[in-house]
Coordinates of C-alpha atoms in Angstrom, one line a residue:
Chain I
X1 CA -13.7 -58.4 -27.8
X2 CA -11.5 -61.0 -29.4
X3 CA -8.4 -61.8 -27.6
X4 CA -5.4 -62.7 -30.0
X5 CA -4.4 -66.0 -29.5
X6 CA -0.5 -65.9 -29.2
X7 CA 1.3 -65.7 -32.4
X8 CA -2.1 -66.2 -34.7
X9 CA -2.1 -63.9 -37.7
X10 CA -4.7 -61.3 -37.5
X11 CA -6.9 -60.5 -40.4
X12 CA -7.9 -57.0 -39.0
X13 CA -10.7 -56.6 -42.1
X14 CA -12.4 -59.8 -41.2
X15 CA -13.4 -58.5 -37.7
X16 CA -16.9 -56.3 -37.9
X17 CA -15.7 -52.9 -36.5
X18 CA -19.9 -52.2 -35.9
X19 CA -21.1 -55.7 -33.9
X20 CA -21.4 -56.4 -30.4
X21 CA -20.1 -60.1 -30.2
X22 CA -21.3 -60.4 -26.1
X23 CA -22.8 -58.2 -24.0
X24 CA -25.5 -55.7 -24.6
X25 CA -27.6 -55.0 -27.4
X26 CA -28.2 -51.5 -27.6
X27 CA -27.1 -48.1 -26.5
X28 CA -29.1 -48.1 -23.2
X29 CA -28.5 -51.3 -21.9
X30 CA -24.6 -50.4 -22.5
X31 CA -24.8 -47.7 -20.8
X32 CA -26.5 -48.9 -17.5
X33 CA -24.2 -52.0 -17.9
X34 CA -20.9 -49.5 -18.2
X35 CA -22.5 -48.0 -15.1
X36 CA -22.6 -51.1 -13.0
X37 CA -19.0 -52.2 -14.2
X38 CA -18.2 -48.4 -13.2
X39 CA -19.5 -49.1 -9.5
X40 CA -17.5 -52.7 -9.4
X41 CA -14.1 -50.9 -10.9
X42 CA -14.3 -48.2 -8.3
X43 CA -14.7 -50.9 -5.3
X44 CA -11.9 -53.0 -6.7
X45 CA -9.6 -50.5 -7.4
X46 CA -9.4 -48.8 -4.2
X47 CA -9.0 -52.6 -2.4
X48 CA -6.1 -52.5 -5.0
X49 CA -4.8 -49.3 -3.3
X50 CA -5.3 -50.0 0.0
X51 CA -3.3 -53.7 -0.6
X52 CA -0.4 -51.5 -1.8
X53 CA -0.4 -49.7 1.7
X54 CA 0.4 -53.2 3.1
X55 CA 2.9 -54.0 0.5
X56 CA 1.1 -55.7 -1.9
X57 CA 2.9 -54.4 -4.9
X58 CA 0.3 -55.6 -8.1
X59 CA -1.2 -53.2 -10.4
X60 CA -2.9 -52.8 -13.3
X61 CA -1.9 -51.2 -16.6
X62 CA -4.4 -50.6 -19.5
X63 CA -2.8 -49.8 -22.9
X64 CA -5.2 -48.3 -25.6
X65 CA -4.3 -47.8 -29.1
X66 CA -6.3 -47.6 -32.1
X67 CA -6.9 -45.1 -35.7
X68 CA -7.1 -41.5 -35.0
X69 CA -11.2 -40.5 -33.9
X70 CA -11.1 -44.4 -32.5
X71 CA -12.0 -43.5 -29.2
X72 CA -9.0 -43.4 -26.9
X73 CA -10.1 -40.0 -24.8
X74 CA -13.2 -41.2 -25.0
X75 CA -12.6 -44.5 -23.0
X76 CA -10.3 -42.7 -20.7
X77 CA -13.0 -40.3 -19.8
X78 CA -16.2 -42.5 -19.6
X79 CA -14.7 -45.7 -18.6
X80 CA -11.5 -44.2 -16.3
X81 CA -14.1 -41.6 -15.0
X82 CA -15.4 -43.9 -12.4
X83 CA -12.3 -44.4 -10.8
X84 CA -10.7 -42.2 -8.1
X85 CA -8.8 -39.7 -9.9
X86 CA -5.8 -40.2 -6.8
X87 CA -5.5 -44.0 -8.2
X88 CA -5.1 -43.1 -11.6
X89 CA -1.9 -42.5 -13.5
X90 CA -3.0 -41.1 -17.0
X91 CA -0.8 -40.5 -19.6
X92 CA -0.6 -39.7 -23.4
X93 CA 1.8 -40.6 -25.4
X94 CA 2.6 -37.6 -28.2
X95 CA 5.1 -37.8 -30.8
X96 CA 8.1 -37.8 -29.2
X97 CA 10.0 -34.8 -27.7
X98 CA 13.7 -34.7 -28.8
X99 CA 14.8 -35.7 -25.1
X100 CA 12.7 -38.9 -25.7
X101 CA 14.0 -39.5 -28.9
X102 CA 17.8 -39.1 -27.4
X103 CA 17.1 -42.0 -25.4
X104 CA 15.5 -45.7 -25.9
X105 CA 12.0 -46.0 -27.1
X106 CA 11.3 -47.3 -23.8
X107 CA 12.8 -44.4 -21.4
X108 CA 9.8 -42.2 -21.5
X109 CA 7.2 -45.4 -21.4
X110 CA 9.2 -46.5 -17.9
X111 CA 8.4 -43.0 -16.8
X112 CA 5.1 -43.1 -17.0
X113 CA 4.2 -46.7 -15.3
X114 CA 1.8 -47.2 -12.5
X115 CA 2.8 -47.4 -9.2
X116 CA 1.6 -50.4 -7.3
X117 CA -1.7 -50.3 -5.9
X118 CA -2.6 -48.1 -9.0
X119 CA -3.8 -48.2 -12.6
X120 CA -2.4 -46.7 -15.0
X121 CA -3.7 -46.3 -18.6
X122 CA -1.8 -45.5 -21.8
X123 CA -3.3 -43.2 -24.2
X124 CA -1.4 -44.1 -27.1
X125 CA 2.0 -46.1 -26.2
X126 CA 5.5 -48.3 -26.9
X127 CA 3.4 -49.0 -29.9
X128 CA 3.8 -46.3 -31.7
X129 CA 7.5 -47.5 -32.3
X130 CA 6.7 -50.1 -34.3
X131 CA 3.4 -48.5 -36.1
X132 CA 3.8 -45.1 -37.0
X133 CA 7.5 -45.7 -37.0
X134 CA 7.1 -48.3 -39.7
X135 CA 4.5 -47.0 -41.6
X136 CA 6.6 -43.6 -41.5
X137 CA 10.0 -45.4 -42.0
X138 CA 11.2 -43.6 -38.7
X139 CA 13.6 -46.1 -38.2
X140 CA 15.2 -48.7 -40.2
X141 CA 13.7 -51.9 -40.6
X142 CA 16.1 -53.9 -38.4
X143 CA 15.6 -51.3 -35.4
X144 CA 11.7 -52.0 -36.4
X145 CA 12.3 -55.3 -36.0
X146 CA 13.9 -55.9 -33.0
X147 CA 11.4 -53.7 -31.2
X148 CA 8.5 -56.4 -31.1
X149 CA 11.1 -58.7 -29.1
X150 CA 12.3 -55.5 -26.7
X151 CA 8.4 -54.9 -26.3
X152 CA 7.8 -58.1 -25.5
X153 CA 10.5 -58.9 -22.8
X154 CA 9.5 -55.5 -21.6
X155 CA 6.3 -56.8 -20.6
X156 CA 7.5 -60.1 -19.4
X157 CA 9.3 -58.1 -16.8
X158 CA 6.7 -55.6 -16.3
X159 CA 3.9 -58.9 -15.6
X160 CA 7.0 -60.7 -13.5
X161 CA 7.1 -57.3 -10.7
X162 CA 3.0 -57.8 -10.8
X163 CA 1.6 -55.4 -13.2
X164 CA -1.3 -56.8 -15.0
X165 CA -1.4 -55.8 -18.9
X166 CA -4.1 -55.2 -20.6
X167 CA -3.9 -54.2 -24.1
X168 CA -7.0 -53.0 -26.3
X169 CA -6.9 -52.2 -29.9
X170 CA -10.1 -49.8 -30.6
X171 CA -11.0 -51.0 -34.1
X172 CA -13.4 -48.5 -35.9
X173 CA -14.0 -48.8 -39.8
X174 CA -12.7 -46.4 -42.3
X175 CA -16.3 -45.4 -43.1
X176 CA -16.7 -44.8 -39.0
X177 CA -13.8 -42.5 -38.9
X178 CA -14.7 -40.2 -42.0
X179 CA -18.2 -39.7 -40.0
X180 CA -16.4 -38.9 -37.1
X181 CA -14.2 -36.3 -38.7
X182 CA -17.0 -34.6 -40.6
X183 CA -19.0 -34.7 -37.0
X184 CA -15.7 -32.9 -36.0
X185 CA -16.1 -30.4 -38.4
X186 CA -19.5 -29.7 -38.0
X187 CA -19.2 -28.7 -33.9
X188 CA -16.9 -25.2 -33.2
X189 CA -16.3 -27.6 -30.1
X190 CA -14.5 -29.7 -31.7
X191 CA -12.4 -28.3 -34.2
X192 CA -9.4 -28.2 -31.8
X193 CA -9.4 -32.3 -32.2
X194 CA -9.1 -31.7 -36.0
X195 CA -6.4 -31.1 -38.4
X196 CA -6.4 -31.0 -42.1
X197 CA -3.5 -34.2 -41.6
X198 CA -6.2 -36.0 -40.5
X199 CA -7.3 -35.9 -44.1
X200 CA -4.3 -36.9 -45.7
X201 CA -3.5 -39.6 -43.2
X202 CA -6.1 -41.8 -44.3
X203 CA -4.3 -42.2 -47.7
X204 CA -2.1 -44.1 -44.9
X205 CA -5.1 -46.3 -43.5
X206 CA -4.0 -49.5 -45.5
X207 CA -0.8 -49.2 -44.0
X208 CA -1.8 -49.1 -40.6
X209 CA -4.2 -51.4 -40.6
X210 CA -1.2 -53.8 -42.0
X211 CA 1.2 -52.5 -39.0
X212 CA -1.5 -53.1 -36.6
X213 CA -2.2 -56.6 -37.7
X214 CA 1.9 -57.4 -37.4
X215 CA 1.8 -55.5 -33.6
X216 CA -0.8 -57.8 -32.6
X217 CA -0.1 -61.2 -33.9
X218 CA 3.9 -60.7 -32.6
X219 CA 2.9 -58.8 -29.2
X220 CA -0.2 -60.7 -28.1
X221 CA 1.6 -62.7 -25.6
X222 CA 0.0 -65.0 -22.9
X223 CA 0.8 -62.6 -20.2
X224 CA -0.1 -59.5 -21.8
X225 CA -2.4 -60.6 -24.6
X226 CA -4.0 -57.9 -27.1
X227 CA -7.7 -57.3 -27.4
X228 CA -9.6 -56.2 -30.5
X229 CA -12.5 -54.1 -29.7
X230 CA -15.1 -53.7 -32.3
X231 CA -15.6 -49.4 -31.9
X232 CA -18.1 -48.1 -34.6
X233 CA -20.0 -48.0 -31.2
X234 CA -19.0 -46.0 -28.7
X235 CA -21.5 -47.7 -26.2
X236 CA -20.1 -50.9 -27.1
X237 CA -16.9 -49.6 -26.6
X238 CA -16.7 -48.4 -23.0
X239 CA -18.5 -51.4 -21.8
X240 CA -16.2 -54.1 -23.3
X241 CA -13.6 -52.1 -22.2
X242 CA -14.6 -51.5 -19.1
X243 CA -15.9 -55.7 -18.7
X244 CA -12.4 -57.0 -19.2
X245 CA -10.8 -53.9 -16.6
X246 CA -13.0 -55.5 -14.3
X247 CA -12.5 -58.9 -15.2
X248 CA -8.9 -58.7 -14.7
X249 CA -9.1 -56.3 -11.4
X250 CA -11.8 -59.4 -9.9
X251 CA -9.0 -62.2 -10.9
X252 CA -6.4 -60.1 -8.9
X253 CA -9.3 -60.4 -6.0
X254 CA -7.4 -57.6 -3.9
X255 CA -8.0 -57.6 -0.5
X256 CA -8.2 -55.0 2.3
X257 CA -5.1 -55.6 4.5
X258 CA -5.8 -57.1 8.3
X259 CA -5.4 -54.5 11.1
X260 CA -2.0 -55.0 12.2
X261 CA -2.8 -53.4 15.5
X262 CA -5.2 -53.9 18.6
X263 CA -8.2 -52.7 17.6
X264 CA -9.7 -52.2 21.1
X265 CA -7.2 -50.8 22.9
X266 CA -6.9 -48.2 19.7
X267 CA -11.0 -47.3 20.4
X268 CA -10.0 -46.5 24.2
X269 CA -6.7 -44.8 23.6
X270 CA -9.0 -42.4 21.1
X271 CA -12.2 -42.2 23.7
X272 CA -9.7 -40.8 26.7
X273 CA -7.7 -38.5 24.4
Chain O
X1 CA -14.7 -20.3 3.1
X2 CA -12.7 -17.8 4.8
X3 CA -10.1 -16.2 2.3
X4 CA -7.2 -15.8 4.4
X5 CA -5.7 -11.7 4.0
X6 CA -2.4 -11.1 2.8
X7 CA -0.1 -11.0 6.4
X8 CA -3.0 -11.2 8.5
X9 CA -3.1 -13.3 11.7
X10 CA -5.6 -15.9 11.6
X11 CA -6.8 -17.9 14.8
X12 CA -8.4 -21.0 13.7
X13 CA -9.6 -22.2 16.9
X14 CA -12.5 -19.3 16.2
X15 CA -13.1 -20.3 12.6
X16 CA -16.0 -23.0 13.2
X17 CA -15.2 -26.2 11.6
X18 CA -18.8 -27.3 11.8
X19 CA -20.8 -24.3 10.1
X20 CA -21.8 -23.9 6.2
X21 CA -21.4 -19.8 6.5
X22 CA -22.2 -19.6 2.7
X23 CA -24.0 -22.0 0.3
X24 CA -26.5 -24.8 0.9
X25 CA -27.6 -25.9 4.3
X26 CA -28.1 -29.4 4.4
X27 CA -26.7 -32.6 3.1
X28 CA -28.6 -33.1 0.5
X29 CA -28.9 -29.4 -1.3
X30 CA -25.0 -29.7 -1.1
X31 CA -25.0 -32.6 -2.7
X32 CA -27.6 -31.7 -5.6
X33 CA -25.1 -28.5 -6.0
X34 CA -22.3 -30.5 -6.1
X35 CA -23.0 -32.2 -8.8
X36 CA -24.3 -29.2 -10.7
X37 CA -20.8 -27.6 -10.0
X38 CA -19.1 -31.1 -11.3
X39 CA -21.0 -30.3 -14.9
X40 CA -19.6 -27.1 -14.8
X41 CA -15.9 -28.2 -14.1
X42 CA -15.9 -30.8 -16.6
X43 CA -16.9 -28.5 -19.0
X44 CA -14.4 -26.2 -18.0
X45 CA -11.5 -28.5 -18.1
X46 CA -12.1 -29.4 -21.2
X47 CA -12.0 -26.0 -22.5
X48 CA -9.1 -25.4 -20.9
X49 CA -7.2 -28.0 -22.3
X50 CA -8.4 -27.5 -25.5
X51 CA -6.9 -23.9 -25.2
X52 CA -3.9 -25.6 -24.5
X53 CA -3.9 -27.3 -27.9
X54 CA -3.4 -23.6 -29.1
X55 CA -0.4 -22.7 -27.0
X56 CA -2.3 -21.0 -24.1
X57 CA 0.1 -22.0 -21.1
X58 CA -2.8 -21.6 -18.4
X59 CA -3.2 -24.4 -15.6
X60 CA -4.9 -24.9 -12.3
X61 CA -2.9 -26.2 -9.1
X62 CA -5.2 -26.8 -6.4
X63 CA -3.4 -27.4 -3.0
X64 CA -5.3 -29.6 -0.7
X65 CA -3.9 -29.5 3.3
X66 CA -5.6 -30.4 6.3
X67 CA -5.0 -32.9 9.7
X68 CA -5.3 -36.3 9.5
X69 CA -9.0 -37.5 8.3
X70 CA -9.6 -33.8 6.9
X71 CA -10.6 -34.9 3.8
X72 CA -8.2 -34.7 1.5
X73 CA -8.3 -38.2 -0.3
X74 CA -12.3 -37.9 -0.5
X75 CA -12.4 -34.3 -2.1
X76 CA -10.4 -35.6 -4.6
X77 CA -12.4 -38.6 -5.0
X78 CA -16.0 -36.4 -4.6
X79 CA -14.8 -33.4 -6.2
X80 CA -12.1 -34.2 -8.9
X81 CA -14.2 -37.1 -9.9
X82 CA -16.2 -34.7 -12.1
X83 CA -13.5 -34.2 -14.5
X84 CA -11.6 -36.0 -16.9
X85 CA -8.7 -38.4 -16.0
X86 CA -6.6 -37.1 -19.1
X87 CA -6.5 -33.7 -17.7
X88 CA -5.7 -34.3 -14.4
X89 CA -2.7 -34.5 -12.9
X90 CA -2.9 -35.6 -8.7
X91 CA 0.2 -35.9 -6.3
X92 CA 0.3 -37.5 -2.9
X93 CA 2.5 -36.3 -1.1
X94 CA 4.3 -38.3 1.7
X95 CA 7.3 -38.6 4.1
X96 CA 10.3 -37.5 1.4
X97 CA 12.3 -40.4 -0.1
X98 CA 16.0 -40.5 0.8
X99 CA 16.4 -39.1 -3.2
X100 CA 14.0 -36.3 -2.7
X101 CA 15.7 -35.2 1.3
X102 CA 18.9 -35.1 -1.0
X103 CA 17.4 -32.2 -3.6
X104 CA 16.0 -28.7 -2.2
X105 CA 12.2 -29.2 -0.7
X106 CA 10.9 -27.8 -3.5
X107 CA 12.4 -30.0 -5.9
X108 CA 9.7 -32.9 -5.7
X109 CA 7.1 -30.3 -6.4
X110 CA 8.1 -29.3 -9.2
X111 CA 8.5 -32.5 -10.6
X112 CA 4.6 -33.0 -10.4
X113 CA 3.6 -29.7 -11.6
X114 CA 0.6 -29.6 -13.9
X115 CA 1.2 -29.2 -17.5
X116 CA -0.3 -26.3 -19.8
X117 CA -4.0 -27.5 -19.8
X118 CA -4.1 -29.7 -16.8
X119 CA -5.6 -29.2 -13.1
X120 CA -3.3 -30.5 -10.7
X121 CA -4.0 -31.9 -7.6
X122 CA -1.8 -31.7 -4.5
X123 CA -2.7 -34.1 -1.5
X124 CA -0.1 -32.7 0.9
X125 CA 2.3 -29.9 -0.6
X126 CA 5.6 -27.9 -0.2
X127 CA 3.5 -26.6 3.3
X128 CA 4.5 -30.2 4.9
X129 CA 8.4 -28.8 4.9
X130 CA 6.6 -25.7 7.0
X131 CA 4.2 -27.7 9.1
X132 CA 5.5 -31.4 10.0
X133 CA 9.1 -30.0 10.0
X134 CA 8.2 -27.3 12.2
X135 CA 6.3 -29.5 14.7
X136 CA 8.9 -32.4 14.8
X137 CA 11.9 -30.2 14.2
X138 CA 13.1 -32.0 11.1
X139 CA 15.0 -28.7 10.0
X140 CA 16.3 -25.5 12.1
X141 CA 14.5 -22.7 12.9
X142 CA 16.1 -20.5 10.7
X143 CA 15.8 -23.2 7.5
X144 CA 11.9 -23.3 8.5
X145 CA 12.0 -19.4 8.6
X146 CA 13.4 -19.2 5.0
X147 CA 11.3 -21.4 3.9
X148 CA 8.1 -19.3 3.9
X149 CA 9.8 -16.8 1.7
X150 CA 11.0 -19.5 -0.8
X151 CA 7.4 -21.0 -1.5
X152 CA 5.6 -17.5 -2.0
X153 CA 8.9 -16.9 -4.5
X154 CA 8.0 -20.4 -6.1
X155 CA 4.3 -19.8 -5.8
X156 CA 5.0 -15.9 -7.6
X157 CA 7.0 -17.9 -10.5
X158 CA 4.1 -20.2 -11.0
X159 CA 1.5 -17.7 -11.0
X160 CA 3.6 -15.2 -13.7
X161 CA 3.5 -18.6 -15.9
X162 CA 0.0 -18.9 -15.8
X163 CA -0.8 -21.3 -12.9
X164 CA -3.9 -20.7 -11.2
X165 CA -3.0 -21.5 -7.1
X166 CA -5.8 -22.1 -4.9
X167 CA -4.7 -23.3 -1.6
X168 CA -7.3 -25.0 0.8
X169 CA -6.7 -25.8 4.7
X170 CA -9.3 -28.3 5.2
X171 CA -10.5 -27.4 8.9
X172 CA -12.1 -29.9 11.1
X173 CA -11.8 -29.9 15.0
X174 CA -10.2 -32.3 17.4
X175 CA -13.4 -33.7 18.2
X176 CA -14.2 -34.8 14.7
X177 CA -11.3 -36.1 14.2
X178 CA -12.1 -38.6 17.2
X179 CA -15.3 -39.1 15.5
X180 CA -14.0 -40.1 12.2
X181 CA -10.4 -42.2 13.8
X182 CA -13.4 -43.8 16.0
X183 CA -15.4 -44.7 12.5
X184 CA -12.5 -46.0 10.8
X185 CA -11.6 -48.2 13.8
X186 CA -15.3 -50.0 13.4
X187 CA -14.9 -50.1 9.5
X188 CA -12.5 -53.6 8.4
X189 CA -12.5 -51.5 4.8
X190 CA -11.0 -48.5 6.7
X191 CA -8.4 -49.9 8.8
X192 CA -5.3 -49.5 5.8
X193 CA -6.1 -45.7 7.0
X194 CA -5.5 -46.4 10.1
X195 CA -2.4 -46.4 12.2
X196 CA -2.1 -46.4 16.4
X197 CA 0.1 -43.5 16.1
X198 CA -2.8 -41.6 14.3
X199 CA -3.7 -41.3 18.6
X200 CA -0.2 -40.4 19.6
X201 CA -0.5 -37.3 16.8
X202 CA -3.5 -35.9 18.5
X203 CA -0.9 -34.6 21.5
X204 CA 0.5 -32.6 18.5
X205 CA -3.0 -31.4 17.4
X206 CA -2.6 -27.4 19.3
X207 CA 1.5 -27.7 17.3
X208 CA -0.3 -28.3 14.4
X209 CA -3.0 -25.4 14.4
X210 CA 0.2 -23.4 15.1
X211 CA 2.1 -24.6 12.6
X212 CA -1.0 -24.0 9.9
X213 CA -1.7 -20.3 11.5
X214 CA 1.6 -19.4 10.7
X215 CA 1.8 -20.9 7.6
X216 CA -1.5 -19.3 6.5
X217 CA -0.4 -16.1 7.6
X218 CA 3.0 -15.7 6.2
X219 CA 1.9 -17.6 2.5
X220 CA -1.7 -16.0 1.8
X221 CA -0.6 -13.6 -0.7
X222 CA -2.6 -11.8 -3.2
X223 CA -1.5 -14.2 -6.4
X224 CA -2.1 -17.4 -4.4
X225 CA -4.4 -16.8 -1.0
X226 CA -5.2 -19.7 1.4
X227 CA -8.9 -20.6 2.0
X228 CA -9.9 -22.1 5.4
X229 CA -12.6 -24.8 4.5
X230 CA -15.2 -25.5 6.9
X231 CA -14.8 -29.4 6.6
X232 CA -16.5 -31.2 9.6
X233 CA -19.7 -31.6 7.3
X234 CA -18.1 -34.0 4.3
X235 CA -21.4 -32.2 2.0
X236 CA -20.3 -28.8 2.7
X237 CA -16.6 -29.3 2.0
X238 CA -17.1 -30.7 -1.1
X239 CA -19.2 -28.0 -2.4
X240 CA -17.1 -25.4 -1.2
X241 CA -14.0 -26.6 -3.1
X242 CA -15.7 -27.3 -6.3
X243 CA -17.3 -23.8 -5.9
X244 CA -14.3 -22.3 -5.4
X245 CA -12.4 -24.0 -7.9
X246 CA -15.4 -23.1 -10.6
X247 CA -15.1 -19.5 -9.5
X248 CA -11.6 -19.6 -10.3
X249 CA -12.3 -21.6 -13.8
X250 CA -14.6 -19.5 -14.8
X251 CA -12.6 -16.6 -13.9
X252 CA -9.8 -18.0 -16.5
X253 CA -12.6 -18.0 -19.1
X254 CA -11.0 -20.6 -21.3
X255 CA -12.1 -20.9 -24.7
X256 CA -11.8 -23.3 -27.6
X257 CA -9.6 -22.5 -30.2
X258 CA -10.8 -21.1 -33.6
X259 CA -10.5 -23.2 -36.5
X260 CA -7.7 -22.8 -38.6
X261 CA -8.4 -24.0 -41.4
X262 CA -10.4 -23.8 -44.3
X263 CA -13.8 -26.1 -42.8
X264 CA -15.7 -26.5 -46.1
X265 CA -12.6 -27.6 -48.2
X266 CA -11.3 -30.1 -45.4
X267 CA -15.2 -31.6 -45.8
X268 CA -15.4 -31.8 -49.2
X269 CA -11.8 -33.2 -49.2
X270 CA -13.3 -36.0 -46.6
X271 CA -16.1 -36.8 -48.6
X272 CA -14.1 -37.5 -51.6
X273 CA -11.8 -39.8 -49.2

């Protein structure tokens, strides 16, 4: 997972959408890694909950973006999935409804932030503004523009109240995604996550790809720097994912908040009542 | 689990909060059946938000009330754990905010309604403004009187939109209570659940059953019933609300959409791609 040094032009076709730069090797040994990393997140996060009880107010918020068939649902559910559900603040980000699009392109993203003490995870997010809005033309290009420096002060402030940011660009091939859609096709299950726009979208891959690589270099910011994961494997996937979740949650180290009250007296109080 | 009749009086101090009266008998069956039940639910969920995709407006709400140390926070995290983060929508409910006391009671729940799709989760309900306000008098007899008519109004309106309500009292006794305030007092990781006037409470505890007999009397009704959950035994409380929110899933019978579009054309078009 390579972490986009601040400002750095990103060449997104240099970086192999199929290796597994650290970590584990094969399928298997992802999966009981993604496991382990499962058990850690689920232990962290609730210490992140209970310090919230006691006024801590940090919390975590995961952004994932990323081609359609990338793998965004698919994190969400096998990486999110070990977490409690009641520390969880899921939301996906649709095109937008025409109350959002009556206000800023931020309204409906301050809506949906975690509370502290929880995570919260993006499925889709403020990106969009500046990627299918400028590969769309749904704004001009001087609104475009000035959206990478609103996004970023955004998440200044956003980092500055204690929410941690990680941001994690799922970066499958074009190959990887046509096998995905014909996989879609090819299961009755499935055919609900499919639409013949898929199809014609990919004539807009190039362009993507191009307003991806202008999101990162001008978002990845030292406090809420943007991570490429390579996602041609899903194993791989879910366990770098779920590694840097739990490397951040472990550098916030939260803590179970001190008893505030005498515990002994508490145990006799209960006995004689 | 005791399905409460419609205007029947129910007297919980003779529903026994330590038996299993249906299901498995022991820890470790529950468990086993648990998880089978989980496999179910995910698949389920998923099917049901898939309809959703297809403009089916079907959702589950499942209402989760019970004393202090009931259980509420750990079905969510042993039962709702089986499913999907995306399609899961879980509201705690506490003490109202000065901006929710302003609005009508049922104003905050109907900001956290699930969406066409979802299963939502509610930790605490619209039954607090029936139960706490009753006991502590924080509204007048005859506003607590209305009130019972209000939420089976609101519960009818959700249920003609499709909701799904399944209501559970989570029913453990006075003793286990001690047991498990005792338990959290010798656990450091436990005391953020704790709070000395947990004890004071208990002088409320025969208010309380009260309060919940009334409440279970008057808003059983036949489109959203109240179920008295057994919950001393962790193992057979989890069971019986994943059961009975299977039951209920399966019931709703959601399917996945049909395909429509033209399968063989969109893969030929994606080959050529």
């Amino acid at each position: 997972m390579l972490r986009v040094p601040h400002g750095e032009a990103v060449d997104l076709s240099s970086c192999d959408t199929g290796s597994a730069p650290v970590g584990p090797q094969d399928k298997s040994a992802a999966r009981s890694a993604t496991a382990r990393i499962g058990e850690h997140l689920a232990d962290l996060q609730e210490r992140l909950f209970a310090a919230s009880t006691a006024g801590d107010r940090r919390r975590v918020l995961l952004v994932l973006q990323g081609m359609d068939t990338s793998g965004k649902g698919g994190t969400i559910k096998h990486v999110i999935g070990f977490c409690n559900p009641s520390g969880c603040r899921v939301r996906a980000f649709q095109a937008p409804t025409a109350e959002e699009r009556a206000h800023h392109f931020l309204w409906r993203v301050e809506q949906s932030l975690p509370r502290p003490g929880e995570l919260g995870i993006f499925d889709r997010s403020q990106y969009e503004d500046v990627l299918v809005a400028r590969v769309r033309e749904l704004a001009d290009t001087g609104e475009i523009e000035r959206r990478y420096d609103e996004i970023n002060r955004f998440e200044k402030s956003l980092t500055d109240d204690g929410t941690t940011v990680i941001k994690c660009f799922l970066h499958i091939s074009y190959e990887e995604q046509r096998r995905r859609l014909l996989k879609r096709l090819d299961r009755p299950d499935k055919h609900w996550k499919f639409s013949p726009s898929d199809i014609d979208d990919r004539a807009l891959w190039p362009a993507f790809q191009e307003a991806y690589e202008i999101a990162l270099e001008r978002c990845s910011t030292p406090y809420a720097p943007w991570y490429v994961i390579p996602s041609d494997h899903k194993w791989y996937r879910n366990w770098a994912v779920g590694r840097l979740l739990l490397e951040h949650l472990r550098a916030l180290g939260p803590q179970y908040p001190q008893a505030g009250f005498d515990i002994d007296r508490c145990r006799r109080r209960l006995r004689a009542r």
